[in-house]
PDB file of C-alpha atoms in Angstrom:
ATOM      1  CA  MET R 117     -60.052  -7.447  30.330  1.00 52.00           C
ATOM      2  CA  SER R 118     -58.048  -5.579  27.699  1.00 62.00           C
ATOM      3  CA  LEU R 119     -58.602  -3.942  24.253  1.00 64.00           C
ATOM      4  CA  LEU R 120     -58.193  -7.475  22.846  1.00 84.00           C
ATOM      5  CA  ASP R 121     -60.819  -8.686  24.437  1.00 90.00           C
ATOM      6  CA  GLY R 122     -64.386  -8.722  21.970  1.00 94.00           C
ATOM      7  CA  SER R 123     -67.862  -9.505  22.299  1.00 95.00           C
ATOM      8  CA  LEU R 124     -70.395  -9.836  19.193  1.00 96.00           C
ATOM      9  CA  ARG R 125     -74.376 -10.734  18.828  1.00 98.00           C
ATOM     10  CA  LEU R 126     -75.317 -12.815  15.802  1.00 98.00           C
ATOM     11  CA  SER R 127     -78.687 -14.226  14.818  1.00 98.00           C
ATOM     12  CA  ALA R 128     -80.741 -15.492  12.411  1.00 98.00           C
ATOM     13  CA  THR R 129     -84.281 -15.908  11.975  1.00 98.00           C
ATOM     14  CA  GLY R 130     -86.256 -18.970  10.159  1.00 98.00           C
ATOM     15  CA  PRO R 131     -89.306 -20.820  10.064  1.00 98.00           C
ATOM     16  CA  LEU R 132     -88.355 -23.746  12.570  1.00 98.00           C
ATOM     17  CA  ALA R 133     -90.645 -23.622  15.919  1.00 98.00           C
ATOM     18  CA  PRO R 134     -88.685 -22.229  19.066  1.00 98.00           C
ATOM     19  CA  GLU R 135     -89.051 -25.344  21.053  1.00 98.00           C
ATOM     20  CA  HIS R 136     -87.572 -27.461  17.959  1.00 98.00           C
ATOM     21  CA  ALA R 137     -84.862 -24.721  17.317  1.00 98.00           C
ATOM     22  CA  TRP R 138     -84.217 -25.161  21.260  1.00 98.00           C
ATOM     23  CA  ALA R 139     -84.304 -28.854  21.202  1.00 98.00           C
ATOM     24  CA  ARG R 140     -81.407 -29.014  18.734  1.00 97.00           C
ATOM     25  CA  TYR R 141     -79.787 -26.103  20.860  1.00 96.00           C
ATOM     26  CA  THR R 142     -79.923 -28.145  24.140  1.00 97.00           C
ATOM     27  CA  GLU R 143     -79.701 -31.586  22.566  1.00 98.00           C
ATOM     28  CA  PRO R 144     -75.577 -32.253  21.494  1.00 98.00           C
ATOM     29  CA  ARG R 145     -76.229 -35.178  19.861  1.00 97.00           C
ATOM     30  CA  ARG R 146     -77.651 -32.882  17.717  1.00 97.00           C
ATOM     31  CA  TRP R 147     -75.206 -30.278  17.134  1.00 97.00           C
ATOM     32  CA  SER R 148     -73.255 -31.970  14.176  1.00 96.00           C
ATOM     33  CA  VAL R 149     -76.567 -31.931  12.306  1.00 96.00           C
ATOM     34  CA  TRP R 150     -76.773 -28.217  11.668  1.00 97.00           C
ATOM     35  CA  SER R 151     -73.825 -26.599  12.853  1.00 96.00           C
ATOM     36  CA  PRO R 152     -71.131 -27.648  10.105  1.00 93.00           C
ATOM     37  CA  GLN R 153     -67.782 -26.781  12.297  1.00 93.00           C
ATOM     38  CA  ILE R 154     -68.655 -30.021  14.782  1.00 96.00           C
ATOM     39  CA  ARG R 155     -68.220 -33.102  13.623  1.00 96.00           C
ATOM     40  CA  GLU R 156     -68.351 -34.982  16.767  1.00 97.00           C
ATOM     41  CA  VAL R 157     -69.464 -34.555  20.372  1.00 98.00           C
ATOM     42  CA  ASP R 158     -68.591 -36.445  23.371  1.00 98.00           C
ATOM     43  CA  TYR R 159     -71.211 -35.222  26.072  1.00 98.00           C
ATOM     44  CA  PRO R 160     -72.739 -37.893  29.205  1.00 97.00           C
ATOM     45  CA  LEU R 161     -76.320 -36.423  28.899  1.00 98.00           C
ATOM     46  CA  ALA R 162     -79.180 -36.084  26.391  1.00 98.00           C
ATOM     47  CA  VAL R 163     -80.053 -32.606  27.286  1.00 98.00           C
ATOM     48  CA  ILE R 164     -77.191 -29.950  28.258  1.00 98.00           C
ATOM     49  CA  GLU R 165     -77.466 -29.031  32.280  1.00 98.00           C
ATOM     50  CA  PRO R 166     -75.224 -26.689  34.140  1.00 98.00           C
ATOM     51  CA  GLY R 167     -71.643 -27.394  35.502  1.00 98.00           C
ATOM     52  CA  THR R 168     -71.159 -30.207  33.157  1.00 98.00           C
ATOM     53  CA  HIS R 169     -68.513 -31.326  31.216  1.00 98.00           C
ATOM     54  CA  GLY R 170     -67.835 -32.565  27.472  1.00 98.00           C
ATOM     55  CA  ARG R 171     -65.478 -32.412  24.402  1.00 98.00           C
ATOM     56  CA  VAL R 172     -66.481 -31.329  20.416  1.00 98.00           C
ATOM     57  CA  ARG R 173     -64.176 -32.447  17.455  1.00 97.00           C
ATOM     58  CA  GLY R 174     -64.226 -29.763  14.388  1.00 94.00           C
ATOM     59  CA  VAL R 175     -63.273 -29.741  11.232  1.00 90.00           C
ATOM     60  CA  GLY R 176     -59.631 -30.556  10.614  1.00 91.00           C
ATOM     61  CA  GLY R 177     -59.653 -32.656  13.666  1.00 93.00           C
ATOM     62  CA  VAL R 178     -59.481 -29.413  15.989  1.00 94.00           C
ATOM     63  CA  VAL R 179     -60.909 -30.858  19.652  1.00 97.00           C
ATOM     64  CA  ALA R 180     -62.443 -28.093  22.432  1.00 97.00           C
ATOM     65  CA  VAL R 181     -63.695 -28.721  25.533  1.00 98.00           C
ATOM     66  CA  PHE R 182     -66.427 -26.963  27.309  1.00 98.00           C
ATOM     67  CA  THR R 183     -68.305 -26.659  30.167  1.00 98.00           C
ATOM     68  CA  VAL R 184     -72.105 -25.718  30.278  1.00 98.00           C
ATOM     69  CA  ASP R 185     -72.220 -22.869  32.600  1.00 98.00           C
ATOM     70  CA  GLU R 186     -75.907 -22.105  32.643  1.00 98.00           C
ATOM     71  CA  VAL R 187     -79.164 -23.524  31.234  1.00 98.00           C
ATOM     72  CA  ASP R 188     -82.906 -21.294  31.657  1.00 98.00           C
ATOM     73  CA  HIS R 189     -85.236 -23.497  29.578  1.00 98.00           C
ATOM     74  CA  ALA R 190     -88.025 -20.862  30.587  1.00 98.00           C
ATOM     75  CA  THR R 191     -86.220 -18.428  28.619  1.00 98.00           C
ATOM     76  CA  ARG R 192     -84.412 -20.855  26.035  1.00 98.00           C
ATOM     77  CA  THR R 193     -80.712 -19.386  26.831  1.00 98.00           C
ATOM     78  CA  TRP R 194     -77.706 -21.263  27.928  1.00 98.00           C
ATOM     79  CA  SER R 195     -74.294 -20.124  28.092  1.00 98.00           C
ATOM     80  CA  TRP R 196     -70.414 -22.225  27.810  1.00 98.00           C
ATOM     81  CA  SER R 197     -67.107 -21.887  28.034  1.00 98.00           C
ATOM     82  CA  VAL R 198     -65.369 -23.552  25.474  1.00 98.00           C
ATOM     83  CA  ARG R 199     -61.216 -23.982  25.326  1.00 97.00           C
ATOM     84  CA  SER R 200     -58.889 -25.342  22.518  1.00 96.00           C
ATOM     85  CA  GLY R 201     -55.241 -25.186  23.443  1.00 94.00           C
ATOM     86  CA  PRO R 202     -54.735 -21.266  24.480  1.00 94.00           C
ATOM     87  CA  LEU R 203     -57.706 -20.394  22.630  1.00 93.00           C
ATOM     88  CA  ARG R 204     -60.659 -19.905  25.348  1.00 95.00           C
ATOM     89  CA  VAL R 205     -64.623 -18.445  24.417  1.00 96.00           C
ATOM     90  CA  ARG R 206     -67.430 -18.004  26.304  1.00 97.00           C
ATOM     91  CA  LEU R 207     -70.508 -18.416  24.350  1.00 98.00           C
ATOM     92  CA  HIS R 208     -74.270 -17.280  25.268  1.00 98.00           C
ATOM     93  CA  HIS R 209     -77.236 -18.703  23.718  1.00 98.00           C
ATOM     94  CA  GLY R 210     -80.795 -18.338  23.262  1.00 98.00           C
ATOM     95  CA  VAL R 211     -83.957 -18.810  21.097  1.00 98.00           C
ATOM     96  CA  GLU R 212     -87.093 -16.165  20.740  1.00 98.00           C
ATOM     97  CA  GLU R 213     -90.197 -16.922  18.974  1.00 97.00           C
ATOM     98  CA  ALA R 214     -90.442 -14.844  15.703  1.00 97.00           C
ATOM     99  CA  ALA R 215     -92.994 -14.227  13.187  1.00 95.00           C
ATOM    100  CA  GLY R 216     -93.459 -17.696  11.392  1.00 94.00           C
ATOM    101  CA  GLY R 217     -90.768 -18.996  13.818  1.00 98.00           C
ATOM    102  CA  SER R 218     -87.941 -18.690  15.801  1.00 98.00           C
ATOM    103  CA  THR R 219     -84.948 -16.384  15.719  1.00 98.00           C
ATOM    104  CA  ALA R 220     -81.730 -18.045  17.056  1.00 98.00           C
ATOM    105  CA  TRP R 221     -78.790 -15.770  18.360  1.00 98.00           C
ATOM    106  CA  ALA R 222     -75.389 -16.141  19.678  1.00 98.00           C
ATOM    107  CA  GLU R 223     -72.925 -13.851  21.746  1.00 98.00           C
ATOM    108  CA  VAL R 224     -69.617 -14.482  21.023  1.00 97.00           C
ATOM    109  CA  HIS R 225     -66.777 -13.432  23.776  1.00 97.00           C
ATOM    110  CA  ALA R 226     -63.088 -13.754  22.794  1.00 97.00           C
ATOM    111  CA  LEU R 227     -60.147 -11.950  21.676  1.00 95.00           C
ATOM    112  CA  TRP R 228     -61.284  -9.974  18.814  1.00 94.00           C
ATOM    113  CA  PRO R 229     -58.950 -12.192  16.357  1.00 93.00           C
ATOM    114  CA  VAL R 230     -61.403 -15.266  17.190  1.00 93.00           C
ATOM    115  CA  VAL R 231     -64.628 -13.359  17.140  1.00 95.00           C
ATOM    116  CA  VAL R 232     -63.897 -12.024  13.719  1.00 95.00           C
ATOM    117  CA  GLY R 233     -62.993 -15.169  12.545  1.00 93.00           C
ATOM    118  CA  TYR R 234     -65.692 -17.450  14.008  1.00 94.00           C
ATOM    119  CA  ALA R 235     -68.635 -14.665  13.162  1.00 96.00           C
ATOM    120  CA  PRO R 236     -68.979 -16.172   9.804  1.00 96.00           C
ATOM    121  CA  VAL R 237     -69.419 -19.472  10.561  1.00 95.00           C
ATOM    122  CA  ALA R 238     -71.775 -19.254  13.637  1.00 96.00           C
ATOM    123  CA  ARG R 239     -73.581 -17.152  11.625  1.00 97.00           C
ATOM    124  CA  TRP R 240     -74.097 -19.867   8.841  1.00 97.00           C
ATOM    125  CA  ALA R 241     -74.812 -22.433  11.755  1.00 98.00           C
ATOM    126  CA  LEU R 242     -77.568 -20.150  13.566  1.00 98.00           C
ATOM    127  CA  GLY R 243     -79.463 -19.977   9.877  1.00 98.00           C
ATOM    128  CA  ARG R 244     -79.412 -23.626   9.501  1.00 98.00           C
ATOM    129  CA  LEU R 245     -80.116 -23.951  13.235  1.00 98.00           C
ATOM    130  CA  VAL R 246     -83.748 -22.350  12.606  1.00 98.00           C
ATOM    131  CA  THR R 247     -84.226 -24.191   9.093  1.00 97.00           C
ATOM    132  CA  PRO R 248     -85.650 -27.430   9.397  1.00 93.00           C
TER     133      PRO R 248
END
């Protein structure tokens, strides 16, 4: 760990029920619907499982490979490690019940420039995740 390493927690609350937000989070085929930076997902399963790998294609043709590190359906949390070229990001996600809907959150762990650059897009995606 160095002074360049950063961590930031982002969240959004919306009217979508927690079980529906959780399904959107854990079904990779649905990621491009609510996550504007993802254009395509190549993943072998319908629902994420720990120890599995996949690939996402983003805006501008950027490709990232990922490993699902942890999934806990009971607490609605999951983590993954994402790599694109030399950039490495670890993300921890969750969905919680909120008045009238749910709160989705993400903790982003990477070099500070990556964290700061990714934050606005991640916040926008979280808002879309919890909105029908």
